[in-house]
Coordinates of C-alpha atoms in Angstrom, one line a residue:
M1 CA 99.1 97.6 -173.1
K2 CA 102.3 95.6 -174.0
R3 CA 104.3 98.9 -173.9
K4 CA 102.9 99.6 -170.4
L5 CA 103.8 96.2 -169.2
F6 CA 107.3 96.4 -170.6
F7 CA 107.8 99.8 -168.9
V8 CA 106.6 98.4 -165.5
F9 CA 108.9 95.4 -165.9
F10 CA 111.9 97.6 -166.8
L11 CA 111.2 99.8 -163.9
F12 CA 111.1 96.8 -161.6
L13 CA 114.5 95.6 -162.8
L14 CA 116.0 99.0 -162.5
L15 CA 114.8 99.4 -158.9
S16 CA 116.0 95.9 -158.0
C17 CA 119.5 96.6 -159.4
N18 CA 119.7 99.9 -157.5
K19 CA 118.5 98.2 -154.3
D20 CA 121.1 95.5 -154.7
S21 CA 123.9 97.9 -155.5
Q22 CA 123.1 99.9 -152.3
K23 CA 123.0 96.8 -150.1
V24 CA 126.3 95.4 -151.4
S25 CA 128.2 98.3 -150.0
L26 CA 129.1 98.0 -146.3
E27 CA 127.8 100.7 -144.0
G28 CA 130.6 102.6 -142.2
G29 CA 130.1 101.8 -138.5
K30 CA 133.3 100.8 -136.8
W31 CA 135.0 99.3 -139.9
D32 CA 138.6 100.2 -140.5
P33 CA 138.3 102.3 -143.7
Q34 CA 140.8 100.3 -145.6
V35 CA 139.2 97.0 -144.6
R36 CA 135.8 98.3 -145.6
E37 CA 137.1 99.4 -149.0
A38 CA 138.8 96.0 -149.6
L39 CA 135.7 94.0 -148.6
N40 CA 133.5 96.2 -150.9
G41 CA 135.9 95.6 -153.7
L42 CA 135.8 91.9 -153.1
M43 CA 132.0 91.8 -153.2
A44 CA 131.9 94.0 -156.3
S45 CA 134.3 91.8 -158.3
S46 CA 133.6 88.3 -157.1
G47 CA 131.4 86.2 -159.4
K48 CA 128.3 84.4 -158.4
S49 CA 128.7 80.8 -157.0
S50 CA 131.6 81.7 -154.7
Y51 CA 131.6 81.5 -150.9
A52 CA 133.1 82.9 -147.7
V53 CA 133.9 81.0 -144.5
F54 CA 133.8 82.6 -141.0
D55 CA 134.9 81.4 -137.6
F56 CA 132.2 82.1 -135.1
D57 CA 133.4 82.9 -131.6
Q58 CA 135.3 86.2 -131.3
T59 CA 135.0 86.6 -135.1
S60 CA 131.3 86.5 -136.2
I61 CA 130.3 87.4 -132.6
V62 CA 132.0 89.2 -129.7
H63 CA 133.0 86.8 -127.0
D64 CA 132.3 83.0 -127.0
I65 CA 128.9 81.4 -127.2
S66 CA 130.0 78.1 -125.5
Q67 CA 131.4 80.0 -122.6
A68 CA 128.2 82.0 -122.3
L69 CA 126.3 78.8 -122.1
C70 CA 128.6 77.3 -119.5
V71 CA 128.2 80.4 -117.3
Y72 CA 124.5 80.2 -117.7
Q73 CA 124.3 76.6 -116.7
I74 CA 126.4 77.3 -113.6
E75 CA 124.3 80.3 -112.6
H76 CA 121.0 78.5 -113.1
L77 CA 122.2 75.0 -112.0
R78 CA 120.7 73.5 -115.2
Y79 CA 122.3 70.1 -115.9
A80 CA 120.6 66.9 -117.0
E81 CA 122.9 64.2 -115.7
A82 CA 125.4 66.0 -113.5
P83 CA 125.5 63.3 -110.7
F84 CA 126.0 60.6 -113.3
H85 CA 128.9 62.1 -115.2
H86 CA 130.4 64.0 -112.2
F87 CA 131.3 66.9 -114.5
L88 CA 134.2 64.9 -115.9
D89 CA 133.1 64.0 -119.4
G90 CA 136.0 64.4 -121.8
I91 CA 138.8 64.5 -119.2
P92 CA 141.4 62.0 -120.4
S93 CA 142.9 60.9 -117.1
P94 CA 140.4 61.6 -114.2
E95 CA 142.7 59.9 -111.6
E96 CA 145.5 62.3 -112.4
P97 CA 146.2 65.0 -109.8
M98 CA 145.1 68.6 -110.6
P99 CA 148.2 70.8 -110.6
E100 CA 148.9 72.5 -107.3
T101 CA 145.7 71.3 -105.7
G102 CA 146.3 68.1 -103.8
I103 CA 143.3 66.4 -105.3
T104 CA 142.6 64.5 -108.5
Y105 CA 140.2 65.4 -111.3
A106 CA 137.9 62.6 -110.2
E107 CA 137.9 63.8 -106.6
M108 CA 137.0 67.3 -107.8
G109 CA 134.2 65.8 -109.9
S110 CA 132.8 64.0 -106.9
I111 CA 132.9 67.2 -104.8
L112 CA 131.1 69.1 -107.6
A113 CA 128.4 66.5 -108.0
A114 CA 127.8 66.4 -104.2
E115 CA 127.6 70.2 -104.1
Y116 CA 125.2 70.2 -107.1
D117 CA 123.0 67.7 -105.3
S118 CA 122.8 69.9 -102.2
L119 CA 122.2 73.1 -104.2
T120 CA 119.3 71.5 -106.2
A121 CA 117.8 70.1 -103.0
I122 CA 117.8 73.7 -101.6
L123 CA 116.1 74.9 -104.7
E124 CA 113.5 72.1 -104.6
S125 CA 112.7 73.1 -101.0
G126 CA 111.5 76.5 -102.3
E127 CA 114.5 78.7 -101.9
S128 CA 115.0 81.2 -104.8
I129 CA 118.0 80.9 -107.2
E130 CA 118.9 84.5 -106.2
A131 CA 119.2 83.4 -102.6
V132 CA 121.1 80.3 -103.5
R133 CA 123.7 82.3 -105.4
Q134 CA 124.6 84.1 -102.2
S135 CA 125.5 80.9 -100.3
Y136 CA 129.0 79.7 -99.5
L137 CA 128.1 76.4 -101.1
Y138 CA 127.2 78.0 -104.5
L139 CA 130.2 80.3 -104.5
D140 CA 132.4 77.3 -103.9
F141 CA 130.7 75.3 -106.6
R142 CA 131.1 77.9 -109.4
A143 CA 134.7 78.7 -108.4
R144 CA 135.6 75.0 -108.5
M145 CA 134.0 74.7 -111.9
C146 CA 136.2 77.6 -113.0
S147 CA 139.3 75.9 -111.6
L148 CA 138.5 72.6 -113.2
Y149 CA 138.2 74.2 -116.7
E150 CA 141.4 76.1 -116.3
A151 CA 143.3 73.1 -115.0
M152 CA 142.2 70.8 -117.9
D153 CA 142.8 73.5 -120.5
N154 CA 146.4 74.1 -119.2
R155 CA 147.0 70.3 -118.9
W156 CA 145.5 69.0 -122.2
G157 CA 144.8 72.1 -124.3
S158 CA 141.8 73.4 -126.1
W159 CA 140.7 70.1 -127.7
V160 CA 139.8 68.6 -124.4
A161 CA 138.2 71.9 -123.3
Y162 CA 136.1 71.9 -126.5
L163 CA 134.8 68.5 -125.5
W164 CA 134.2 69.2 -121.8
Q165 CA 132.4 72.5 -122.1
P166 CA 129.6 71.4 -124.4
G167 CA 129.7 68.0 -122.8
L168 CA 127.9 69.7 -119.9
L169 CA 124.8 69.3 -122.1
A170 CA 125.1 65.5 -121.7
G171 CA 121.8 63.9 -120.8
F172 CA 119.5 66.4 -122.5
T173 CA 117.6 65.7 -125.7
E174 CA 118.5 67.9 -128.6
N175 CA 115.3 69.9 -128.2
E176 CA 115.9 70.4 -124.5
A177 CA 119.4 71.5 -125.2
K178 CA 118.2 74.0 -127.8
T179 CA 115.8 75.5 -125.3
L180 CA 118.6 75.8 -122.8
I181 CA 120.9 77.5 -125.4
R182 CA 118.2 80.0 -126.4
D183 CA 117.6 80.9 -122.7
A184 CA 121.4 81.4 -122.3
I185 CA 121.6 83.6 -125.4
A186 CA 118.6 85.7 -124.3
E187 CA 120.3 86.3 -121.0
H188 CA 123.8 87.0 -122.3
L189 CA 123.1 88.8 -125.6
G190 CA 123.9 92.5 -125.6
L191 CA 126.8 95.0 -125.8
D192 CA 126.1 96.1 -122.2
K193 CA 126.5 92.5 -121.0
L194 CA 130.1 92.0 -122.1
A195 CA 132.4 91.6 -119.1
V196 CA 135.2 89.7 -117.5
E197 CA 134.2 88.7 -114.0
P198 CA 136.3 87.1 -111.2
W199 CA 134.8 84.0 -109.7
H200 CA 136.5 83.0 -106.4
S201 CA 135.5 80.7 -103.6
P202 CA 135.1 82.3 -100.1
D203 CA 138.2 80.6 -98.9
G204 CA 140.2 81.9 -101.9
Q205 CA 141.4 78.4 -102.9
W206 CA 139.5 78.1 -106.1
G207 CA 138.4 80.2 -109.0
G208 CA 139.5 82.5 -111.8
D209 CA 138.2 85.0 -114.4
V210 CA 135.2 84.1 -116.6
M211 CA 134.0 85.9 -119.8
R212 CA 130.4 87.0 -119.6
G213 CA 128.1 88.0 -122.4
I214 CA 128.0 87.8 -126.2
W215 CA 127.2 90.4 -128.8
V216 CA 126.4 90.3 -132.5
A217 CA 127.9 93.6 -133.9
P218 CA 125.7 95.3 -136.6
E219 CA 128.8 95.6 -138.7
M220 CA 129.2 91.8 -138.9
K221 CA 125.5 91.3 -139.6
D222 CA 125.8 93.8 -142.4
L223 CA 128.8 92.0 -143.8
Y224 CA 127.0 88.6 -143.8
H225 CA 124.0 90.2 -145.5
C226 CA 126.0 92.1 -148.1
L227 CA 128.0 89.0 -149.1
E228 CA 124.8 87.1 -149.7
V229 CA 123.4 89.9 -151.8
A230 CA 126.6 90.0 -153.8
G231 CA 126.1 86.3 -154.6
I232 CA 128.8 85.0 -152.1
D233 CA 127.4 82.3 -149.9
V234 CA 128.4 82.5 -146.2
Y235 CA 129.4 79.5 -144.1
V236 CA 130.4 79.2 -140.5
C237 CA 133.2 76.8 -139.6
S238 CA 133.6 76.7 -135.8
A239 CA 135.3 74.7 -133.1
S240 CA 132.3 75.1 -130.9
L241 CA 129.6 72.5 -130.8
E242 CA 127.5 72.8 -134.0
L243 CA 124.3 72.5 -132.0
I244 CA 125.2 75.5 -129.9
V245 CA 126.3 77.7 -132.8
E246 CA 123.3 76.9 -134.9
V247 CA 120.9 78.3 -132.4
L248 CA 122.3 81.8 -132.8
A249 CA 123.8 81.7 -136.3
C250 CA 120.5 80.5 -137.8
D251 CA 118.3 82.9 -135.9
S252 CA 117.2 85.8 -138.2
I253 CA 116.5 88.2 -135.4
M254 CA 119.2 87.6 -132.8
G255 CA 121.8 86.3 -135.2
F256 CA 122.5 85.9 -138.9
G257 CA 119.6 83.9 -140.4
L258 CA 121.9 81.3 -142.0
P259 CA 120.4 78.0 -143.2
A260 CA 121.5 75.2 -140.8
E261 CA 123.3 73.4 -143.7
Q262 CA 125.7 76.4 -143.9
V263 CA 126.9 76.0 -140.3
Y264 CA 129.6 73.5 -139.4
G265 CA 130.9 72.9 -135.9
L266 CA 132.0 70.1 -133.7
R267 CA 129.6 67.2 -133.7
F268 CA 128.9 64.6 -131.0
V269 CA 127.7 61.1 -131.9
S270 CA 123.9 61.1 -132.5
G271 CA 121.5 59.5 -130.1
E272 CA 118.3 59.9 -128.2
R273 CA 120.1 62.0 -125.7
I274 CA 123.4 64.0 -126.0
I275 CA 126.5 62.1 -125.3
A276 CA 129.9 63.9 -124.8
E277 CA 131.7 61.9 -127.5
F278 CA 132.9 63.2 -130.8
D279 CA 131.5 61.6 -134.0
P280 CA 134.4 59.7 -135.5
D281 CA 133.0 59.7 -139.0
Y282 CA 132.8 63.5 -139.3
K283 CA 135.7 65.8 -140.0
Q284 CA 135.7 67.9 -136.8
P285 CA 136.5 71.6 -137.6
N286 CA 139.3 72.2 -135.1
R287 CA 142.5 73.9 -136.3
E288 CA 143.7 71.9 -139.4
G289 CA 140.3 70.1 -139.3
K290 CA 138.7 73.3 -140.4
V291 CA 140.5 73.0 -143.7
D292 CA 139.4 69.3 -144.0
C293 CA 135.8 70.2 -143.2
I294 CA 135.8 73.0 -145.9
R295 CA 137.3 70.7 -148.5
A296 CA 135.0 67.8 -147.7
Y297 CA 131.7 69.4 -147.2
I298 CA 131.7 72.9 -148.7
A299 CA 134.1 73.2 -151.6
P300 CA 132.6 70.4 -153.8
A301 CA 129.5 72.5 -154.4
Y302 CA 131.8 75.2 -155.9
G303 CA 133.9 73.0 -158.2
N304 CA 136.3 72.4 -155.3
A305 CA 137.4 76.0 -155.4
G306 CA 138.5 77.6 -152.1
P307 CA 136.6 80.4 -150.4
V308 CA 137.1 83.9 -151.6
L309 CA 137.1 85.2 -148.0
V310 CA 138.1 83.6 -144.8
A311 CA 137.6 85.3 -141.4
G312 CA 139.1 84.3 -138.0
D313 CA 140.7 85.6 -134.9
S314 CA 142.9 82.9 -133.3
N315 CA 145.6 80.4 -133.9
G316 CA 142.8 77.8 -134.5
D317 CA 141.9 79.7 -137.6
V318 CA 145.4 80.0 -139.1
A319 CA 145.2 76.8 -141.1
M320 CA 142.1 77.9 -143.0
L321 CA 143.5 81.4 -143.4
T322 CA 146.6 80.0 -145.2
A323 CA 145.4 76.8 -147.0
F324 CA 143.6 78.2 -150.0
P325 CA 145.7 79.7 -152.8
D326 CA 142.5 81.2 -154.5
M327 CA 141.4 83.0 -151.3
R328 CA 141.3 86.7 -152.1
H329 CA 141.3 88.1 -148.6
G330 CA 141.8 86.8 -145.1
L331 CA 139.9 88.9 -142.5
I332 CA 141.5 88.9 -139.1
I333 CA 139.5 90.2 -136.1
D334 CA 142.0 91.8 -133.7
V335 CA 141.2 90.6 -130.2
G336 CA 144.7 91.2 -128.8
R337 CA 146.6 88.0 -129.7
S338 CA 150.3 87.9 -129.1
P339 CA 152.3 89.3 -132.1
E340 CA 154.6 86.2 -131.8
S341 CA 151.7 83.8 -132.2
P342 CA 150.8 82.4 -135.7
I343 CA 147.7 84.6 -135.9
G344 CA 149.7 87.5 -134.6
Q345 CA 152.2 87.1 -137.4
L346 CA 149.4 87.3 -140.0
A347 CA 148.0 90.4 -138.2
T348 CA 151.5 92.0 -138.4
Q349 CA 151.6 91.3 -142.2
A350 CA 148.2 93.0 -142.6
K351 CA 149.5 96.1 -140.7
E352 CA 152.7 96.3 -142.7
E353 CA 150.7 96.2 -145.9
G354 CA 148.3 98.8 -144.7
N355 CA 145.3 96.5 -145.1
T356 CA 145.8 96.5 -148.8
G357 CA 147.2 93.0 -149.3
L358 CA 145.9 89.5 -148.8
Y359 CA 145.2 89.9 -145.1
L360 CA 143.0 92.5 -143.5
L361 CA 143.1 93.5 -139.8
Q362 CA 139.9 94.7 -138.2
P363 CA 139.8 95.8 -134.6
S364 CA 137.3 93.9 -132.5
F365 CA 133.8 95.5 -132.5
E366 CA 133.8 95.3 -128.7
R367 CA 136.2 98.2 -128.5

Protein backbone atom coordinates (compact mmCIF):
# COMPACT_ATOMS: atom_id res chain seq x y z
CA MET A 1 0.00 0.00 0.00
CA LYS A 2 2.83 2.38 0.93
CA ARG A 3 4.62 1.55 -2.33
CA LYS A 4 1.44 2.33 -4.30
CA LEU A 5 0.98 5.67 -2.53
CA PHE A 6 4.62 6.57 -3.17
CA PHE A 7 4.21 5.78 -6.88
CA VAL A 8 1.08 7.96 -7.13
CA PHE A 9 2.84 10.82 -5.34
CA PHE A 10 5.91 10.51 -7.60
CA LEU A 11 3.71 10.48 -10.71
CA PHE A 12 1.90 13.61 -9.49
CA LEU A 13 5.21 15.43 -9.00
CA LEU A 14 6.45 14.36 -12.43
CA LEU A 15 3.29 15.53 -14.16
CA SER A 16 3.35 18.81 -12.26
CA CYS A 17 6.93 19.48 -13.28
CA ASN A 18 6.21 18.65 -16.90
CA LYS A 19 3.16 20.87 -16.84
CA ASP A 20 5.14 23.79 -15.43
CA SER A 21 8.00 23.30 -17.85
CA GLN A 22 5.59 23.45 -20.76
CA LYS A 23 3.87 26.59 -19.50
CA VAL A 24 7.10 28.47 -18.83
CA SER A 25 7.93 28.53 -22.54
CA LEU A 26 6.21 31.31 -24.46
CA GLU A 27 4.05 30.30 -27.36
CA GLY A 28 5.17 31.60 -30.75
CA GLY A 29 2.43 33.99 -31.81
CA LYS A 30 3.74 37.33 -33.05
CA TRP A 31 6.82 37.37 -30.84
CA ASP A 32 10.08 38.37 -32.46
CA PRO A 33 12.05 35.07 -32.33
CA GLN A 34 15.07 36.64 -30.57
CA VAL A 35 12.84 38.39 -28.02
CA ARG A 36 10.99 35.17 -27.32
CA GLU A 37 14.26 33.29 -26.86
CA ALA A 38 15.60 35.92 -24.47
CA LEU A 39 12.42 35.96 -22.38
CA ASN A 40 12.34 32.17 -22.19
CA GLY A 41 15.96 32.23 -21.06
CA LEU A 42 15.18 34.79 -18.38
CA MET A 43 12.30 32.72 -17.05
CA ALA A 44 14.35 29.54 -17.05
CA SER A 45 17.25 31.06 -15.12
CA SER A 46 15.67 33.59 -12.76
CA GLY A 47 15.23 32.34 -9.25
CA LYS A 48 12.08 32.38 -7.22
CA SER A 49 11.19 35.54 -5.31
CA SER A 50 12.01 37.85 -8.20
CA TYR A 51 9.68 40.22 -9.99
CA ALA A 52 8.89 42.00 -13.26
CA VAL A 53 7.32 45.43 -13.77
CA PHE A 54 5.15 46.38 -16.74
CA ASP A 55 3.78 49.66 -17.96
CA PHE A 56 0.11 49.23 -18.93
CA ASP A 57 -1.06 51.40 -21.84
CA GLN A 58 0.55 50.51 -25.18
CA THR A 59 2.72 47.95 -23.37
CA SER A 60 0.55 45.41 -21.56
CA ILE A 61 -2.40 46.34 -23.76
CA VAL A 62 -2.74 47.83 -27.22
CA HIS A 63 -3.91 51.46 -27.12
CA ASP A 64 -4.82 53.36 -23.95
CA ILE A 65 -7.48 52.41 -21.41
CA SER A 66 -7.90 55.99 -20.11
CA GLN A 67 -8.51 57.28 -23.63
CA ALA A 68 -11.00 54.48 -24.26
CA LEU A 69 -12.87 55.49 -21.11
CA CYS A 70 -12.80 59.16 -22.13
CA VAL A 71 -14.26 58.31 -25.56
CA TYR A 72 -16.92 56.14 -23.94
CA GLN A 73 -17.97 58.91 -21.55
CA ILE A 74 -18.29 61.38 -24.41
CA GLU A 75 -20.24 58.98 -26.62
CA HIS A 76 -22.65 58.02 -23.84
CA LEU A 77 -22.73 61.40 -22.05
CA ARG A 78 -21.99 59.73 -18.72
CA TYR A 79 -20.65 62.25 -16.22
CA ALA A 80 -21.51 62.71 -12.58
CA GLU A 81 -20.88 66.39 -11.90
CA ALA A 82 -20.11 67.90 -15.29
CA PRO A 83 -22.03 71.18 -14.76
CA PHE A 84 -20.25 71.60 -11.41
CA HIS A 85 -16.66 71.20 -12.60
CA HIS A 86 -17.28 72.53 -16.14
CA PHE A 87 -14.89 69.89 -17.50
CA LEU A 88 -11.96 71.94 -16.16
CA ASP A 89 -10.63 69.84 -13.25
CA GLY A 90 -6.84 69.77 -13.29
CA ILE A 91 -6.32 72.71 -15.68
CA PRO A 92 -3.76 75.00 -13.94
CA SER A 93 -4.85 78.36 -15.40
CA PRO A 94 -8.48 78.28 -16.59
CA GLU A 95 -8.48 82.00 -17.40
CA GLU A 96 -5.59 81.59 -19.82
CA PRO A 97 -6.48 81.79 -23.54
CA MET A 98 -6.52 78.55 -25.48
CA PRO A 99 -3.95 78.83 -28.31
CA GLU A 100 -5.34 80.07 -31.63
CA THR A 101 -8.97 79.99 -30.45
CA GLY A 102 -9.90 83.41 -29.09
CA ILE A 103 -11.46 81.94 -25.93
CA THR A 104 -10.13 80.93 -22.53
CA TYR A 105 -10.17 77.44 -21.04
CA ALA A 106 -12.84 78.63 -18.60
CA GLU A 107 -15.03 79.88 -21.44
CA MET A 108 -14.62 76.58 -23.25
CA GLY A 109 -15.62 74.78 -20.07
CA SER A 110 -18.76 76.87 -19.72
CA ILE A 111 -19.75 76.14 -23.32
CA LEU A 112 -19.18 72.41 -22.80
CA ALA A 113 -21.23 72.39 -19.60
CA ALA A 114 -24.11 74.22 -21.34
CA GLU A 115 -24.00 71.84 -24.30
CA TYR A 116 -23.93 68.86 -21.95
CA ASP A 117 -26.99 70.17 -20.09
CA SER A 118 -28.86 70.57 -23.38
CA LEU A 119 -27.86 67.10 -24.62
CA THR A 120 -28.90 65.36 -21.40
CA ALA A 121 -32.22 67.24 -21.47
CA ILE A 122 -32.82 65.86 -24.97
CA LEU A 123 -32.06 62.35 -23.74
CA GLU A 124 -34.38 62.78 -20.76
CA SER A 125 -37.17 63.81 -23.15
CA GLY A 126 -37.01 60.32 -24.66
CA GLU A 127 -34.67 60.80 -27.63
CA SER A 128 -32.27 57.91 -28.23
CA ILE A 129 -28.52 58.29 -27.77
CA GLU A 130 -28.07 57.17 -31.40
CA ALA A 131 -30.23 60.06 -32.60
CA VAL A 132 -28.49 62.53 -30.29
CA ARG A 133 -25.10 61.54 -31.74
CA GLN A 134 -26.23 62.75 -35.16
CA SER A 135 -27.07 66.24 -33.92
CA TYR A 136 -25.02 69.37 -34.58
CA LEU A 137 -24.93 70.00 -30.82
CA TYR A 138 -23.39 66.62 -30.01
CA LEU A 139 -20.84 66.77 -32.85
CA ASP A 140 -19.77 70.20 -31.60
CA PHE A 141 -19.56 68.92 -27.99
CA ARG A 142 -17.31 65.95 -28.75
CA ALA A 143 -15.07 68.02 -31.06
CA ARG A 144 -14.65 70.71 -28.40
CA MET A 145 -13.72 68.03 -25.84
CA CYS A 146 -11.07 66.81 -28.27
CA SER A 147 -9.70 70.33 -28.81
CA LEU A 148 -9.66 71.01 -25.06
CA TYR A 149 -7.57 67.89 -24.40
CA GLU A 150 -5.09 68.64 -27.18
CA ALA A 151 -4.72 72.28 -26.12
CA MET A 152 -3.96 71.46 -22.49
CA ASP A 153 -1.62 68.61 -23.44
CA ASN A 154 0.35 70.92 -25.75
CA ARG A 155 0.37 73.73 -23.20
CA TRP A 156 1.16 71.89 -19.95
CA GLY A 157 2.18 68.38 -20.99
CA SER A 158 1.12 64.89 -20.07
CA TRP A 159 1.04 65.41 -16.29
CA VAL A 160 -1.93 67.79 -16.57
CA ALA A 161 -3.60 65.52 -19.14
CA TYR A 162 -3.13 62.56 -16.79
CA LEU A 163 -5.08 64.49 -14.16
CA TRP A 164 -7.77 65.91 -16.46
CA GLN A 165 -8.74 62.74 -18.29
CA PRO A 166 -9.49 60.50 -15.27
CA GLY A 167 -10.77 63.62 -13.51
CA LEU A 168 -13.86 63.27 -15.71
CA LEU A 169 -14.87 60.59 -13.19
CA ALA A 170 -15.25 63.29 -10.53
CA GLY A 171 -18.47 63.01 -8.57
CA PHE A 172 -18.90 59.26 -8.98
CA THR A 173 -18.43 56.87 -6.09
CA GLU A 174 -15.71 54.27 -6.59
CA ASN A 175 -18.28 51.54 -7.27
CA GLU A 176 -20.12 53.74 -9.77
CA ALA A 177 -16.84 54.50 -11.49
CA LYS A 178 -15.91 50.80 -11.70
CA THR A 179 -19.26 50.02 -13.31
CA LEU A 180 -18.66 52.78 -15.85
CA ILE A 181 -15.12 51.53 -16.56
CA ARG A 182 -16.34 47.95 -17.07
CA ASP A 183 -18.97 49.20 -19.50
CA ALA A 184 -16.31 51.12 -21.42
CA ILE A 185 -14.00 48.09 -21.55
CA ALA A 186 -16.80 45.84 -22.77
CA GLU A 187 -17.56 48.26 -25.60
CA HIS A 188 -13.98 49.01 -26.62
CA LEU A 189 -12.24 45.65 -26.10
CA GLY A 190 -11.26 43.76 -29.25
CA LEU A 191 -8.71 43.74 -32.05
CA ASP A 192 -11.40 44.70 -34.56
CA LYS A 193 -12.26 47.83 -32.53
CA LEU A 194 -8.82 49.47 -32.77
CA ALA A 195 -8.96 52.63 -34.85
CA VAL A 196 -7.95 56.26 -35.06
CA GLU A 197 -11.02 58.36 -35.82
CA PRO A 198 -11.35 62.06 -36.74
CA TRP A 199 -13.72 64.07 -34.57
CA HIS A 200 -14.49 67.48 -36.05
CA SER A 201 -17.29 69.95 -35.44
CA PRO A 202 -19.66 70.68 -38.33
CA ASP A 203 -18.16 74.16 -38.74
CA GLY A 204 -14.63 72.71 -38.83
CA GLN A 205 -13.40 74.95 -36.00
CA TRP A 206 -12.85 72.25 -33.38
CA GLY A 207 -11.65 68.68 -33.19
CA GLY A 208 -8.82 66.28 -33.89
CA ASP A 209 -8.07 62.56 -34.02
CA VAL A 210 -9.04 60.18 -31.22
CA MET A 211 -7.80 56.67 -30.50
CA ARG A 212 -10.58 54.10 -30.27
CA GLY A 213 -10.51 50.61 -28.81
CA ILE A 214 -8.21 48.56 -26.59
CA TRP A 215 -6.92 45.03 -26.98
CA VAL A 216 -5.17 42.49 -24.77
CA ALA A 217 -2.91 40.49 -27.06
CA PRO A 218 -2.78 36.75 -26.27
CA GLU A 219 1.00 36.94 -26.45
CA MET A 220 1.08 39.42 -23.57
CA LYS A 221 -1.38 37.39 -21.49
CA ASP A 222 0.85 34.37 -22.11
CA LEU A 223 3.93 36.30 -20.96
CA TYR A 224 2.25 37.40 -17.72
CA HIS A 225 1.16 33.81 -17.07
CA CYS A 226 4.53 32.25 -17.86
CA LEU A 227 6.37 34.69 -15.63
CA GLU A 228 4.11 33.79 -12.71
CA VAL A 229 4.59 30.05 -13.36
CA ALA A 230 8.37 30.62 -13.41
CA GLY A 231 8.16 32.21 -9.96
CA ILE A 232 8.53 35.80 -11.18
CA ASP A 233 5.83 38.03 -9.69
CA VAL A 234 4.28 40.49 -12.15
CA TYR A 235 3.47 44.09 -11.25
CA VAL A 236 1.93 46.93 -13.23
CA CYS A 237 3.29 50.45 -12.77
CA SER A 238 1.19 52.85 -14.82
CA ALA A 239 0.69 56.59 -15.25
CA SER A 240 -3.03 55.96 -15.73
CA LEU A 241 -5.37 56.19 -12.74
CA GLU A 242 -4.97 53.04 -10.64
CA LEU A 243 -8.73 52.63 -10.32
CA ILE A 244 -9.09 52.47 -14.11
CA VAL A 245 -6.18 50.09 -14.69
CA GLU A 246 -7.27 47.69 -11.93
CA VAL A 247 -10.61 46.96 -13.56
CA LEU A 248 -8.91 45.39 -16.59
CA ALA A 249 -5.59 44.23 -15.10
CA CYS A 250 -7.29 42.31 -12.30
CA ASP A 251 -9.99 40.72 -14.46
CA SER A 252 -9.07 37.07 -15.13
CA ILE A 253 -11.22 36.81 -18.28
CA MET A 254 -10.79 40.13 -20.09
CA GLY A 255 -7.39 41.00 -18.63
CA PHE A 256 -4.55 39.44 -16.66
CA GLY A 257 -6.04 38.30 -13.35
CA LEU A 258 -3.51 40.20 -11.24
CA PRO A 259 -4.17 40.77 -7.52
CA ALA A 260 -5.06 44.42 -6.89
CA GLU A 261 -2.01 44.81 -4.63
CA GLN A 262 0.22 44.18 -7.66
CA VAL A 263 -1.20 47.11 -9.63
CA TYR A 264 0.18 50.61 -9.10
CA GLY A 265 -1.14 53.68 -10.88
CA LEU A 266 -1.90 57.30 -10.21
CA ARG A 267 -4.07 57.83 -7.13
CA PHE A 268 -6.52 60.56 -6.23
CA VAL A 269 -7.18 61.56 -2.64
CA SER A 270 -9.68 59.20 -1.04
CA GLY A 271 -13.20 60.28 -0.23
CA GLU A 272 -16.84 59.33 -0.46
CA ARG A 273 -16.83 60.48 -4.08
CA ILE A 274 -13.99 60.83 -6.57
CA ILE A 275 -12.16 64.15 -6.50
CA ALA A 276 -9.71 65.07 -9.25
CA GLU A 277 -6.80 65.73 -6.93
CA PHE A 278 -3.66 63.64 -6.62
CA ASP A 279 -2.87 62.06 -3.25
CA PRO A 280 0.16 64.03 -1.95
CA ASP A 281 1.26 61.23 0.38
CA TYR A 282 1.67 58.64 -2.40
CA LYS A 283 4.56 58.31 -4.82
CA GLN A 284 2.72 58.87 -8.09
CA PRO A 285 4.16 56.58 -10.82
CA ASN A 286 4.76 59.10 -13.58
CA ARG A 287 8.16 59.15 -15.34
CA GLU A 288 10.85 59.21 -12.57
CA GLY A 289 8.01 58.62 -10.12
CA LYS A 290 7.74 55.07 -11.46
CA VAL A 291 11.19 54.35 -10.07
CA ASP A 292 10.25 55.91 -6.72
CA CYS A 293 7.05 53.83 -6.65
CA ILE A 294 8.91 50.58 -7.36
CA ARG A 295 11.57 51.27 -4.74
CA ALA A 296 9.07 52.34 -2.09
CA TYR A 297 6.25 49.81 -2.53
CA ILE A 298 7.56 46.77 -4.43
CA ALA A 299 11.31 46.28 -3.98
CA PRO A 300 11.25 45.98 -0.15
CA ALA A 301 9.41 42.65 -0.47
CA TYR A 302 12.36 41.34 -2.53
CA GLY A 303 15.25 42.46 -0.36
CA ASN A 304 15.28 45.84 -2.15
CA ALA A 305 16.42 44.13 -5.36
CA GLY A 306 15.37 45.62 -8.68
CA PRO A 307 13.05 43.89 -11.14
CA VAL A 308 14.57 41.26 -13.41
CA LEU A 309 12.36 42.50 -16.26
CA VAL A 310 10.93 45.94 -17.01
CA ALA A 311 8.58 46.56 -19.95
CA GLY A 312 7.53 49.89 -21.46
CA ASP A 313 6.85 51.76 -24.68
CA SER A 314 7.32 55.49 -24.12
CA ASN A 315 9.56 58.21 -22.74
CA GLY A 316 7.58 57.94 -19.53
CA ASP A 317 9.04 54.44 -19.04
CA VAL A 318 12.70 55.30 -19.70
CA ALA A 319 13.45 56.06 -16.04
CA MET A 320 12.40 52.62 -14.85
CA LEU A 321 14.05 50.97 -17.87
CA THR A 322 17.43 52.47 -16.91
CA ALA A 323 17.37 52.78 -13.09
CA PHE A 324 18.02 49.21 -11.93
CA PRO A 325 21.53 47.75 -12.38
CA ASP A 326 20.27 44.23 -11.58
CA MET A 327 17.62 44.31 -14.31
CA ARG A 328 18.30 41.48 -16.75
CA HIS A 329 16.19 42.71 -19.64
CA GLY A 330 14.22 45.78 -20.63
CA LEU A 331 11.38 44.91 -22.99
CA ILE A 332 10.42 47.78 -25.31
CA ILE A 333 7.16 47.58 -27.24
CA ASP A 334 7.72 49.37 -30.56
CA VAL A 335 4.77 51.67 -31.26
CA GLY A 336 6.69 53.95 -33.61
CA ARG A 337 8.33 56.43 -31.25
CA SER A 338 10.87 58.84 -32.73
CA PRO A 339 14.41 57.36 -32.94
CA GLU A 340 15.70 60.63 -31.45
CA SER A 341 13.51 60.33 -28.35
CA PRO A 342 14.90 58.72 -25.17
CA ILE A 343 12.83 55.56 -25.69
CA GLY A 344 13.81 55.57 -29.36
CA GLN A 345 17.48 55.54 -28.41
CA LEU A 346 16.96 52.44 -26.25
CA ALA A 347 15.07 50.84 -29.14
CA THR A 348 17.99 51.61 -31.46
CA GLN A 349 20.37 49.97 -29.00
CA ALA A 350 18.20 46.85 -28.98
CA LYS A 351 18.22 46.76 -32.80
CA GLU A 352 21.98 47.20 -33.01
CA GLU A 353 22.49 44.34 -30.55
CA GLY A 354 20.07 42.10 -32.46
CA ASN A 355 17.81 41.67 -29.44
CA THR A 356 20.55 39.75 -27.65
CA GLY A 357 21.60 42.42 -25.15
CA LEU A 358 20.03 44.23 -22.23
CA TYR A 359 17.17 45.70 -24.27
CA LEU A 360 14.68 43.77 -26.36
CA LEU A 361 12.56 45.42 -29.06
CA GLN A 362 9.20 43.81 -29.78
CA PRO A 363 6.90 45.15 -32.52
CA SER A 364 3.48 46.16 -31.24
CA PHE A 365 0.99 43.29 -31.34
CA GLU A 366 -1.45 45.63 -33.10
CA ARG A 367 0.53 45.25 -36.32
